[in-house]
Amino acid sequence: MAAVARTGHAQEPTAVSLTATLSDSAYVYGDASSRTLGAGIEYNEKEPVATSRTTDAQNVPPVIPPDHEARTLIVCFDGTGDQFDNDNSNIVQLVSLLKKDDRTKQLVYYQAGIGTYTSPKVATPFMSSIRKTLDVMFAWNLNAHVMSGYEFLMQHYITGDKICIFGFSRGAYTARSLAGMLHKVGLLPAGNFQQVPFAYKMYARADEIGWEQSTEFKKAFAVDVPIEFIGVWDTVDSVGIIPKRLPFTTSNTIVRTFRHAVSLDERRAKFKANLWNRPNKVELKLGTDIATSTPNPEVPAARPTSFDEPVEKREQPHKPTNGKSNKYTPNLKLPKPTGPPKEDEDDRMLNTFERKYSEKQAKTTDIEEVWFAGCHSDIGGGSVSNKTRHSLARITLRWMVRECFKTNTGILFNSAALRDIGIDPSTLYPTIAPRPPQLPIGTHGIRNPPAKPIPIRPHAFLRKKSQPHPDVQTLLEAARTPFLGSEEEEELHDILSPKYDQLSLKKFWWVLEVLPLRLRYQRGDNEWVSYFGSNMGQPRYIPKQRTNGFKVHRSVKMRMEADYEDEVRRRKGKKYHPKPHFKVEPTWID
């Protein structure tokens, strides 16, 4: 079993590390093995060819793939308030699947979610709890979370390594922010801890000076690094109470593959989906090679901002309805504005600079965003106890693992652990077998949540500070359950699992639904419309359905065909229907 090495320091930040204040929630897995990298496995550059299974399950290597031509650095950011506990997220589950005992082949970094942060600069437990509360509510320490992941890569990256980043909820936004920082300012050589906060400030600064300084800083001190894979679960649209956006969080040309599992049934105002922006042909031609070109002076500058002002402006692709209709017609009964809102103008300028300072020869990102049945924690995990075998979150976890193999990331997985989540490893290695047809529903029905809801984890600031961190891998292995059947059997049970709508289970969430907030949605022509209003539990909006289409996992269709176990619902003929309005038939993904 791999040793767990705690990283960081418990003193005032120094030249050793200015972001080591996340030491209480960050872990690096690996050992000091000196074995050399073996020969890599041959992969098809194109989409893997689906073939029938040729390897007996008993003969599958303990780690698949057994080797790879490049070392992989994996960075994992957990969701808001999430860490290892009795209802783990898919981030913890993913970490438990990975090979972690040979740092020459794979190195894994795990960071607990926003709201578990402890700063050594805070002298008293009371002030520490206040800061944790602010971190939960407003992502107060987002910069520290991003910089901590950046430092891990800075210390361990060598030329030829593959970088893979995963995240859930605000951790997904943190993951995309880290990728954006790597794009805008590059990666510093190992040991440059004092430069990291300065690099982050230049990354966050969105005016003309900030972009020019980032380019010069990158040329002088940093190196360009590609990102092999970003895999995120239900990225939260707004970080904190005010919707904001950091550069390159909605589009990033250094990312080779982007995979996003999105919730169909989440309704809360502060949990709107942050989707990837697919640039059109004109936008793709606007990129400027920052290594050789001078920025076009004709492009107007954005509104200057303070050097320390966070500028992570975020769009919200949603607008409320009248509470009953799924026809997304905004209620814009406000005086006509004389010009675009300041936030809209900032977003336009930020998009302009992102195109302007992106490499002209960058390859197109392989993007796939798939919608799944369930609410926020049903997608990223954490809605049920670890002792509950079947849940909706397991569907998205298996999909993400399969995408890692289909896109040839080279990430090394433990075969036995894959069986625990319902995947037969022989269907993934040495070739990826096609998914067989789904099993019939039969007499099975969608289950209701327990009569007494399983308590959601208390945030870390509500727990005793003296509680030690557990040995994560030991606890996960102790909780393992045997592989019960085929992936299709597992999927059938998971599809029929209850969903956990927090607006129904936790009434205090309605405070933010009733309060008037600035809401936004994106039209089919990519223009953003802003207005001020109340969300009132309205569903998410799926943009550009007719122009771009959208992808939905096949498990959703199967859930829509099932009856409820509840006798009252069944008598009324009620079925599961996704909350958003489907204007066109989706592309069904397996």
Coordinates of C-alpha atoms in Angstrom, one line a residue:
M1 CA 0.0 0.0 0.0
A2 CA 1.4 3.4 -1.0
A3 CA 2.7 5.7 1.7
V4 CA 0.8 8.9 2.1
A5 CA 3.1 11.9 2.2
R6 CA 1.7 15.1 3.6
T7 CA 3.0 18.2 1.8
G8 CA 3.5 21.7 2.8
H9 CA 4.6 23.4 6.0
A10 CA 3.0 24.7 9.2
Q11 CA 4.8 28.0 9.5
E12 CA 4.4 31.4 7.9
P13 CA 4.9 31.1 4.2
T14 CA 8.5 31.6 3.2
A15 CA 10.7 31.2 0.2
V16 CA 10.2 27.5 0.7
S17 CA 6.5 27.7 -0.1
L18 CA 4.1 30.6 -0.1
T19 CA 1.1 28.4 -0.7
A20 CA 1.9 25.6 1.7
T21 CA -1.0 26.8 3.8
L22 CA -3.2 24.1 2.2
S23 CA -1.1 21.4 3.8
D24 CA -4.0 20.2 5.9
S25 CA -6.0 19.2 2.8
A26 CA -3.4 18.2 0.2
Y27 CA -1.7 14.9 -0.3
V28 CA 0.9 13.6 -2.7
Y29 CA 1.0 9.9 -3.3
G30 CA 4.1 8.0 -4.4
D31 CA 7.3 6.5 -3.2
A32 CA 11.0 6.9 -3.8
S33 CA 11.3 4.1 -6.3
S34 CA 14.2 4.4 -8.7
R35 CA 12.9 2.1 -11.4
T36 CA 13.1 3.4 -14.9
L37 CA 10.2 3.9 -17.2
G38 CA 9.4 0.8 -19.4
A39 CA 8.5 0.8 -23.0
G40 CA 5.1 2.4 -23.6
I41 CA 2.1 0.6 -24.9
E42 CA 1.1 1.2 -28.5
Y43 CA -2.1 3.2 -28.7
N44 CA -4.1 4.1 -31.7
E45 CA -3.9 7.9 -32.4
K46 CA -7.5 7.8 -33.7
E47 CA -10.6 6.7 -31.8
P48 CA -9.9 3.3 -30.3
V49 CA -11.4 0.5 -32.4
A50 CA -14.0 -1.4 -30.5
T51 CA -13.3 -5.1 -30.4
S52 CA -14.6 -8.1 -28.6
R53 CA -13.0 -9.1 -25.3
T54 CA -10.0 -11.4 -25.8
T55 CA -8.5 -11.4 -22.3
D56 CA -9.8 -13.5 -19.5
A57 CA -10.7 -11.5 -16.5
Q58 CA -8.3 -13.6 -14.3
N59 CA -5.4 -12.8 -16.6
V60 CA -5.7 -9.1 -16.6
P61 CA -2.6 -7.4 -15.2
P62 CA -2.9 -5.9 -11.7
V63 CA -2.3 -2.4 -13.2
I64 CA -3.8 -1.4 -16.5
P65 CA -2.2 -0.3 -18.7
P66 CA 0.9 -2.1 -17.3
D67 CA 3.1 0.7 -18.5
H68 CA 3.2 3.9 -20.6
E69 CA 5.8 5.8 -22.5
A70 CA 5.5 8.9 -20.4
R71 CA 5.1 9.6 -16.7
T72 CA 1.7 11.0 -15.6
L73 CA 1.2 13.8 -13.1
I74 CA -2.4 13.8 -11.8
V75 CA -3.9 16.7 -9.9
C76 CA -7.3 16.2 -8.2
F77 CA -9.4 19.0 -6.6
D78 CA -12.4 17.9 -4.5
G79 CA -15.7 19.7 -4.2
T80 CA -16.8 22.4 -1.8
G81 CA -16.2 21.2 1.8
D82 CA -15.3 17.7 0.5
Q83 CA -12.6 15.5 1.9
F84 CA -12.3 11.9 2.9
D85 CA -15.3 11.1 5.2
N86 CA -18.4 8.8 5.3
D87 CA -19.8 10.1 2.0
N88 CA -17.0 10.4 -0.5
S89 CA -17.1 12.3 -3.8
N90 CA -16.0 10.8 -7.1
I91 CA -12.7 12.6 -6.7
V92 CA -11.8 10.5 -3.7
Q93 CA -13.1 7.4 -5.5
L94 CA -11.0 8.3 -8.5
V95 CA -7.8 8.7 -6.4
S96 CA -8.5 5.2 -4.9
L97 CA -8.4 3.7 -8.4
L98 CA -5.0 5.0 -9.3
K99 CA -1.6 3.4 -9.1
K100 CA 0.3 5.5 -6.5
D101 CA 3.4 3.4 -5.6
D102 CA 5.9 4.4 -8.3
R103 CA 6.7 8.0 -8.8
T104 CA 8.7 7.3 -11.9
K105 CA 5.5 6.3 -13.6
Q106 CA 2.7 8.2 -12.0
L107 CA 2.4 10.8 -9.3
V108 CA -1.0 11.7 -7.7
Y109 CA -1.9 14.9 -5.9
Y110 CA -5.2 15.2 -4.0
Q111 CA -6.5 18.5 -2.5
A112 CA -9.5 18.6 -0.3
G113 CA -12.3 21.0 -1.3
I114 CA -12.9 24.7 -0.8
G115 CA -14.0 25.2 2.8
T116 CA -11.5 22.7 4.3
Y117 CA -8.7 25.3 4.2
T118 CA -6.6 26.1 7.3
S119 CA -4.2 29.0 7.2
P120 CA -1.3 29.1 9.7
K121 CA -1.5 32.8 9.7
V122 CA -4.7 32.7 11.6
A123 CA -3.8 32.6 15.3
T124 CA -7.1 31.4 16.9
P125 CA -9.4 28.5 16.3
F126 CA -12.3 30.9 16.1
M127 CA -10.7 33.0 13.3
S128 CA -9.7 29.8 11.6
S129 CA -13.4 28.6 11.6
I130 CA -14.5 32.1 10.3
R131 CA -12.0 31.8 7.4
K132 CA -13.2 28.3 6.6
T133 CA -16.8 29.5 6.6
L134 CA -15.9 32.4 4.2
D135 CA -14.1 29.9 2.0
V136 CA -17.2 27.7 1.8
M137 CA -19.5 30.7 1.0
F138 CA -17.4 32.9 -1.2
A139 CA -14.4 30.7 -2.3
W140 CA -12.3 33.1 -0.2
N141 CA -9.1 31.2 -0.8
L142 CA -9.5 30.1 -4.4
N143 CA -6.2 31.6 -5.3
A144 CA -4.4 29.5 -2.6
H145 CA -6.1 26.4 -3.9
V146 CA -5.0 27.1 -7.5
M147 CA -1.4 28.0 -6.5
S148 CA -1.1 24.9 -4.4
G149 CA -1.8 22.7 -7.4
Y150 CA 0.5 24.9 -9.5
E151 CA 3.3 24.4 -7.0
F152 CA 2.9 20.6 -7.2
L153 CA 3.4 20.7 -11.0
M154 CA 6.2 23.2 -10.7
Q155 CA 8.1 20.9 -8.3
H156 CA 7.6 17.6 -10.2
Y157 CA 7.2 18.3 -13.9
I158 CA 9.9 17.3 -16.3
T159 CA 9.8 17.5 -20.1
G160 CA 7.7 14.7 -21.5
D161 CA 5.4 14.3 -18.5
K162 CA 1.7 14.2 -19.2
I163 CA -0.5 16.4 -17.0
C164 CA -4.1 15.3 -16.1
I165 CA -6.4 17.4 -13.9
F166 CA -9.7 16.4 -12.3
G167 CA -12.2 18.3 -10.2
F168 CA -15.7 18.4 -8.9
S169 CA -18.0 21.4 -8.2
R170 CA -15.8 24.3 -7.2
G171 CA -12.9 22.0 -7.4
A172 CA -13.7 21.6 -11.1
Y173 CA -13.5 25.4 -11.4
T174 CA -10.2 25.3 -9.6
A175 CA -9.0 22.6 -12.0
R176 CA -9.9 24.7 -15.0
S177 CA -8.3 27.8 -13.4
L178 CA -5.1 25.9 -12.9
A179 CA -5.1 25.0 -16.5
G180 CA -5.8 28.6 -17.4
M181 CA -2.9 29.8 -15.3
L182 CA -0.6 27.3 -17.0
H183 CA -1.7 28.7 -20.4
K184 CA -1.4 32.4 -19.6
V185 CA 1.8 32.5 -17.5
G186 CA 3.4 29.1 -18.2
L187 CA 5.0 26.8 -15.6
L188 CA 7.9 28.0 -13.5
P189 CA 11.0 25.9 -13.0
A190 CA 11.2 23.9 -9.7
G191 CA 12.0 25.9 -6.6
N192 CA 10.6 29.3 -7.6
F193 CA 8.0 29.5 -4.8
Q194 CA 8.4 33.3 -4.3
Q195 CA 7.4 33.8 -7.9
V196 CA 4.1 31.8 -7.7
P197 CA 1.9 34.5 -6.1
F198 CA 3.2 37.1 -8.5
A199 CA 2.5 34.8 -11.4
Y200 CA -1.1 34.2 -10.1
K201 CA -1.7 37.9 -9.8
M202 CA -0.7 38.4 -13.5
Y203 CA -2.9 35.5 -14.4
A204 CA -5.9 37.0 -12.7
R205 CA -5.4 40.5 -14.0
A206 CA -7.5 40.9 -17.1
D207 CA -6.6 44.4 -18.5
E208 CA -4.2 45.1 -21.3
I209 CA -1.2 45.6 -19.0
G210 CA -1.9 42.3 -17.2
W211 CA -2.0 40.4 -20.5
E212 CA 1.2 42.0 -21.8
Q213 CA 3.0 41.4 -18.5
S214 CA 1.9 37.7 -18.5
T215 CA 3.4 37.3 -22.0
E216 CA 6.7 38.9 -21.0
F217 CA 6.8 36.9 -17.7
K218 CA 6.3 33.7 -19.6
K219 CA 9.1 34.4 -22.0
A220 CA 11.5 35.3 -19.2
F221 CA 10.8 32.8 -16.5
A222 CA 8.4 30.0 -17.5
V223 CA 7.9 27.2 -20.1
D224 CA 4.9 26.2 -22.1
V225 CA 3.4 22.9 -21.0
P226 CA 0.5 21.0 -22.6
I227 CA -2.3 19.5 -20.7
E228 CA -3.2 15.9 -21.7
F229 CA -6.6 15.6 -20.0
I230 CA -9.1 17.6 -17.9
G231 CA -12.0 15.6 -16.4
V232 CA -14.5 17.4 -14.3
W233 CA -17.9 16.7 -12.7
D234 CA -20.5 19.4 -12.7
T235 CA -18.4 22.6 -12.7
V236 CA -20.1 25.3 -10.6
D237 CA -20.7 28.3 -12.7
S238 CA -20.2 31.0 -10.1
V239 CA -17.4 30.9 -7.5
G240 CA -18.7 32.7 -4.5
I241 CA -21.7 35.0 -4.1
I242 CA -20.8 37.1 -7.2
P243 CA -20.5 35.4 -10.6
K244 CA -16.9 35.9 -11.7
R245 CA -14.5 34.3 -14.2
L246 CA -10.8 33.8 -14.5
P247 CA -9.0 33.7 -17.9
F248 CA -9.1 30.5 -19.9
T249 CA -11.6 28.7 -17.7
T250 CA -14.2 28.3 -20.5
S251 CA -11.8 27.6 -23.4
N252 CA -8.1 26.7 -23.4
T253 CA -6.0 25.7 -26.4
I254 CA -3.3 23.9 -24.5
V255 CA -5.8 21.2 -23.4
R256 CA -5.8 18.1 -25.6
T257 CA -8.9 16.5 -24.1
F258 CA -11.8 17.9 -22.0
R259 CA -14.5 15.7 -20.5
H260 CA -17.4 17.1 -18.4
A261 CA -20.2 15.2 -16.7
V262 CA -23.1 17.7 -16.2
S263 CA -26.2 17.4 -14.0
L264 CA -29.6 17.5 -15.7
D265 CA -31.7 18.0 -12.5
E266 CA -29.8 20.5 -10.4
R267 CA -31.9 23.7 -9.9
R268 CA -30.1 25.9 -7.4
A269 CA -29.3 29.5 -8.4
K270 CA -25.6 29.3 -7.4
F271 CA -25.1 25.9 -9.1
K272 CA -25.5 26.8 -12.7
A273 CA -23.5 24.7 -15.2
N274 CA -20.2 26.2 -16.4
L275 CA -20.0 24.7 -19.9
W276 CA -17.0 24.8 -22.2
N277 CA -17.0 27.4 -25.0
R278 CA -16.6 26.0 -28.4
P279 CA -15.0 28.8 -30.6
N280 CA -16.4 29.2 -34.1
K281 CA -14.2 29.3 -37.2
V282 CA -13.7 33.0 -37.1
E283 CA -12.6 32.9 -33.4
L284 CA -10.1 30.1 -34.1
K285 CA -8.4 32.3 -36.7
L286 CA -8.0 35.2 -34.2
G287 CA -5.3 33.4 -32.1
T288 CA -1.9 35.1 -31.8
D289 CA 1.3 33.1 -31.3
I290 CA 2.6 34.9 -28.1
A291 CA 6.1 33.4 -28.5
T292 CA 6.7 35.2 -31.9
S293 CA 4.1 37.8 -32.4
T294 CA 3.2 41.2 -31.0
P295 CA -0.3 41.8 -29.8
N296 CA -2.5 43.7 -32.2
P297 CA -2.7 47.3 -30.9
E298 CA -6.1 47.7 -32.7
V299 CA -7.8 45.4 -30.2
P300 CA -9.3 47.7 -27.5
A301 CA -8.1 47.3 -24.0
A302 CA -10.4 46.1 -21.2
R303 CA -11.4 48.2 -18.3
P304 CA -8.3 48.6 -16.1
T305 CA -8.6 46.7 -12.8
S306 CA -6.7 46.9 -9.5
F307 CA -3.6 44.6 -9.5
D308 CA -5.0 42.7 -6.6
E309 CA -8.6 42.7 -7.7
P310 CA -10.0 39.2 -8.6
V311 CA -11.4 39.3 -12.1
E312 CA -12.8 35.8 -12.6
K313 CA -15.9 37.0 -14.3
R314 CA -18.4 34.1 -15.0
E315 CA -21.3 33.9 -17.3
Q316 CA -24.5 32.1 -16.1
P317 CA -26.2 30.4 -19.1
H318 CA -29.6 30.4 -17.5
K319 CA -32.8 32.4 -17.2
P320 CA -35.8 31.8 -15.1
T321 CA -39.2 30.9 -16.3
N322 CA -42.7 31.3 -14.8
G323 CA -42.1 28.3 -12.7
K324 CA -44.2 25.9 -14.8
S325 CA -43.2 26.2 -18.4
N326 CA -39.9 24.9 -19.9
K327 CA -40.1 27.5 -22.7
Y328 CA -37.1 29.7 -21.9
T329 CA -38.4 33.1 -22.4
P330 CA -36.7 35.7 -20.1
N331 CA -38.8 38.1 -18.1
L332 CA -37.0 41.3 -19.0
K333 CA -39.4 43.9 -17.7
L334 CA -36.6 46.3 -16.9
P335 CA -35.8 49.8 -18.4
K336 CA -33.8 49.4 -21.6
P337 CA -30.1 49.8 -20.7
T338 CA -28.2 52.6 -22.5
G339 CA -25.3 50.2 -23.1
P340 CA -24.1 46.7 -22.3
P341 CA -23.7 46.0 -18.5
K342 CA -20.2 46.4 -17.2
E343 CA -20.0 42.7 -16.5
D344 CA -21.0 41.8 -20.1
E345 CA -18.5 44.2 -21.5
D346 CA -15.8 42.7 -19.2
D347 CA -16.6 39.3 -20.5
R348 CA -16.4 40.4 -24.1
M349 CA -13.0 41.9 -23.5
L350 CA -11.8 38.9 -21.6
N351 CA -12.9 36.7 -24.5
T352 CA -11.1 39.0 -26.9
F353 CA -7.8 38.8 -25.0
E354 CA -8.1 35.0 -24.6
R355 CA -8.3 34.7 -28.4
K356 CA -5.6 37.3 -29.0
Y357 CA -3.1 35.6 -26.7
S358 CA -3.7 32.0 -27.6
E359 CA -1.2 30.2 -29.8
K360 CA -2.2 30.4 -33.5
Q361 CA -1.0 26.9 -34.2
A362 CA -2.7 25.3 -31.2
K363 CA -4.5 22.1 -31.8
T364 CA -8.2 21.9 -31.3
T365 CA -9.4 20.5 -28.0
D366 CA -11.3 17.2 -28.0
I367 CA -14.4 18.3 -26.1
E368 CA -17.2 16.1 -24.8
E369 CA -19.8 17.3 -22.3
V370 CA -22.4 14.7 -21.4
W371 CA -25.6 15.3 -19.4
F372 CA -26.5 12.8 -16.7
A373 CA -29.6 12.2 -14.6
G374 CA -29.4 13.5 -11.0
C375 CA -28.6 16.6 -9.0
H376 CA -25.2 18.2 -8.2
S377 CA -24.0 15.6 -5.7
D378 CA -25.6 12.7 -7.7
I379 CA -23.1 13.6 -10.5
G380 CA -19.9 14.2 -8.5
G381 CA -20.7 12.0 -5.5
G382 CA -21.3 12.6 -1.9
S383 CA -25.1 12.3 -1.8
V384 CA -25.0 8.8 -0.2
S385 CA -23.0 7.0 2.5
N386 CA -19.9 5.0 1.4
K387 CA -21.8 1.9 2.6
T388 CA -24.4 2.4 -0.1
R389 CA -23.2 0.4 -3.1
H390 CA -25.5 1.8 -5.8
S391 CA -25.9 5.5 -6.7
L392 CA -26.2 7.7 -9.7
A393 CA -22.7 9.0 -9.1
R394 CA -21.2 5.6 -10.0
I395 CA -22.5 6.0 -13.6
T396 CA -20.5 9.2 -14.1
L397 CA -17.4 7.7 -12.4
R398 CA -17.3 4.7 -14.7
W399 CA -17.9 7.0 -17.8
M400 CA -15.0 9.2 -16.8
V401 CA -12.7 6.2 -16.3
R402 CA -13.7 4.8 -19.6
E403 CA -12.9 8.1 -21.3
C404 CA -9.4 8.0 -19.8
F405 CA -8.8 4.8 -21.7
K406 CA -10.6 5.8 -24.9
T407 CA -8.5 9.0 -25.2
N408 CA -5.2 7.2 -24.5
T409 CA -4.2 9.3 -21.4
G410 CA -1.9 6.6 -20.1
I411 CA -3.3 6.9 -16.6
L412 CA -2.5 3.8 -14.6
F413 CA -5.4 2.1 -12.8
N414 CA -5.5 -0.7 -10.3
S415 CA -7.5 -3.6 -11.8
A416 CA -9.0 -4.8 -8.5
A417 CA -10.2 -1.3 -7.7
L418 CA -12.0 -1.0 -11.1
R419 CA -14.0 -4.1 -10.3
D420 CA -15.2 -2.5 -7.1
I421 CA -16.9 0.3 -9.0
G422 CA -18.5 -2.1 -11.5
I423 CA -16.0 -2.2 -14.4
D424 CA -14.5 -5.4 -15.7
P425 CA -10.9 -4.4 -16.4
S426 CA -10.8 -6.9 -19.3
T427 CA -13.3 -4.6 -21.2
L428 CA -10.7 -1.8 -21.1
Y429 CA -7.4 -3.6 -21.7
P430 CA -5.7 -4.6 -23.9
T431 CA -8.6 -3.3 -26.1
I432 CA -11.7 -1.3 -25.3
A433 CA -14.7 -3.6 -25.8
P434 CA -17.9 -2.0 -27.1
R435 CA -20.7 -1.5 -24.5
P436 CA -23.3 -4.2 -24.9
P437 CA -27.0 -3.2 -25.0
Q438 CA -28.6 -2.2 -21.7
L439 CA -30.5 -4.8 -19.6
P440 CA -34.3 -4.5 -19.6
I441 CA -35.9 -2.7 -16.7
G442 CA -38.3 -5.5 -16.1
T443 CA -40.2 -5.1 -12.8
H444 CA -37.6 -2.9 -11.2
G445 CA -38.5 0.7 -10.3
I446 CA -36.8 3.9 -9.3
R447 CA -36.2 3.9 -5.6
N448 CA -37.2 6.7 -3.3
P449 CA -34.6 8.4 -1.0
P450 CA -34.6 6.9 2.5
A451 CA -37.4 8.1 4.8
K452 CA -34.8 9.7 7.0
P453 CA -32.3 11.4 4.6
I454 CA -28.7 10.4 5.1
P455 CA -27.0 13.4 6.7
I456 CA -24.8 15.4 4.3
R457 CA -21.3 15.8 5.6
P458 CA -20.7 18.7 8.0
H459 CA -18.1 21.1 6.8
A460 CA -14.7 20.8 8.3
F461 CA -15.2 24.0 10.4
L462 CA -18.0 22.2 12.3
R463 CA -15.7 19.3 13.3
K464 CA -13.2 19.2 16.0
K465 CA -10.0 20.7 14.8
S466 CA -8.0 18.0 16.7
Q467 CA -9.3 15.2 14.5
P468 CA -6.4 13.6 12.7
H469 CA -6.4 13.0 8.9
P470 CA -7.1 9.3 8.2
D471 CA -4.9 7.1 6.1
V472 CA -7.1 7.4 3.0
Q473 CA -5.9 4.4 1.1
T474 CA -6.3 2.0 4.1
L475 CA -9.8 3.2 4.8
L476 CA -10.8 2.8 1.2
E477 CA -9.5 -0.7 0.9
A478 CA -11.2 -1.7 4.1
A479 CA -14.5 -0.5 2.7
R480 CA -14.2 -2.4 -0.6
T481 CA -17.1 -4.7 -1.6
P482 CA -16.9 -7.6 -4.1
F483 CA -17.7 -7.2 -7.8
L484 CA -21.3 -8.2 -8.0
G485 CA -21.8 -8.7 -11.8
S486 CA -21.4 -7.2 -15.2
E487 CA -21.2 -3.5 -15.8
E488 CA -24.6 -3.6 -17.3
E489 CA -26.1 -5.2 -14.1
E490 CA -24.3 -2.6 -12.0
E491 CA -25.6 0.2 -14.3
L492 CA -29.2 -1.0 -14.0
H493 CA -29.1 -0.8 -10.2
D494 CA -27.4 2.6 -10.3
I495 CA -29.9 4.0 -12.8
L496 CA -32.8 3.2 -10.4
S497 CA -31.1 4.9 -7.5
P498 CA -32.9 7.9 -6.0
K499 CA -31.7 11.5 -6.7
Y500 CA -31.1 14.0 -3.9
D501 CA -32.6 17.4 -4.7
Q502 CA -31.3 19.8 -2.0
L503 CA -34.1 22.2 -2.6
S504 CA -36.5 19.5 -1.5
L505 CA -34.3 18.1 1.3
K506 CA -32.8 21.3 2.7
K507 CA -35.3 24.2 2.7
F508 CA -32.7 26.8 3.7
W509 CA -31.4 26.7 0.1
W510 CA -34.6 28.6 -0.9
V511 CA -33.2 31.7 0.6
L512 CA -30.9 32.2 -2.4
E513 CA -33.8 31.2 -4.7
V514 CA -36.0 34.0 -3.5
L515 CA -33.3 36.7 -3.2
P516 CA -33.0 38.8 -6.4
L517 CA -29.6 38.1 -8.0
R518 CA -27.9 39.0 -11.3
L519 CA -28.7 36.1 -13.7
R520 CA -27.5 35.5 -17.2
Y521 CA -28.0 33.2 -20.1
Q522 CA -26.3 32.7 -23.4
R523 CA -28.3 32.8 -26.7
G524 CA -27.7 30.6 -29.7
D525 CA -25.6 33.4 -31.3
N526 CA -23.2 33.4 -28.3
E527 CA -24.4 36.7 -27.0
W528 CA -25.1 37.0 -23.3
V529 CA -28.3 38.5 -21.9
S530 CA -28.2 39.8 -18.3
Y531 CA -31.0 40.7 -16.0
F532 CA -31.8 40.9 -12.3
G533 CA -34.3 38.5 -10.8
S534 CA -35.1 35.5 -8.6
N535 CA -34.3 32.0 -9.7
M536 CA -37.2 30.3 -7.8
G537 CA -35.8 26.8 -8.4
Q538 CA -35.9 27.0 -12.2
P539 CA -34.1 24.2 -14.1
R540 CA -30.8 24.6 -16.0
Y541 CA -30.8 25.8 -19.5
I542 CA -29.1 23.7 -22.2
P543 CA -27.8 26.3 -24.8
K544 CA -27.4 26.0 -28.6
Q545 CA -29.5 22.8 -28.8
R546 CA -30.5 23.3 -32.4
T547 CA -27.2 24.6 -33.7
N548 CA -24.7 22.4 -31.9
G549 CA -26.9 19.6 -30.5
F550 CA -26.1 18.1 -27.1
K551 CA -25.1 14.7 -25.6
V552 CA -27.0 12.8 -23.0
H553 CA -25.9 9.5 -21.4
R554 CA -27.9 6.4 -22.3
S555 CA -28.7 5.8 -18.6
V556 CA -31.0 8.8 -18.7
K557 CA -33.2 7.3 -21.4
M558 CA -33.4 4.1 -19.5
R559 CA -34.4 6.0 -16.3
M560 CA -37.1 7.8 -18.3
E561 CA -38.6 4.4 -19.2
A562 CA -38.7 3.1 -15.7
D563 CA -41.6 3.3 -13.2
Y564 CA -41.3 4.5 -9.6
E565 CA -41.4 2.0 -6.8
D566 CA -43.6 4.4 -5.0
E567 CA -47.2 3.1 -5.3
V568 CA -48.8 6.6 -5.4
R569 CA -46.5 7.8 -8.2
R570 CA -47.0 4.6 -10.1
R571 CA -50.8 4.9 -9.9
K572 CA -50.6 8.4 -11.2
G573 CA -48.5 7.3 -14.1
K574 CA -45.6 9.5 -13.1
K575 CA -42.2 9.0 -14.9
Y576 CA -38.8 10.5 -14.5
H577 CA -38.4 13.5 -16.8
P578 CA -35.2 15.6 -17.0
K579 CA -35.7 19.1 -15.7
P580 CA -34.4 21.0 -18.7
H581 CA -36.4 21.3 -21.9
F582 CA -35.2 19.1 -24.7
K583 CA -35.8 21.1 -27.9
V584 CA -34.3 18.5 -30.1
E585 CA -33.5 14.8 -29.8
P586 CA -30.1 14.5 -28.0
T587 CA -27.2 12.3 -29.1
W588 CA -27.2 9.3 -26.7
I589 CA -23.8 8.4 -25.3
D590 CA -22.7 5.2 -23.7

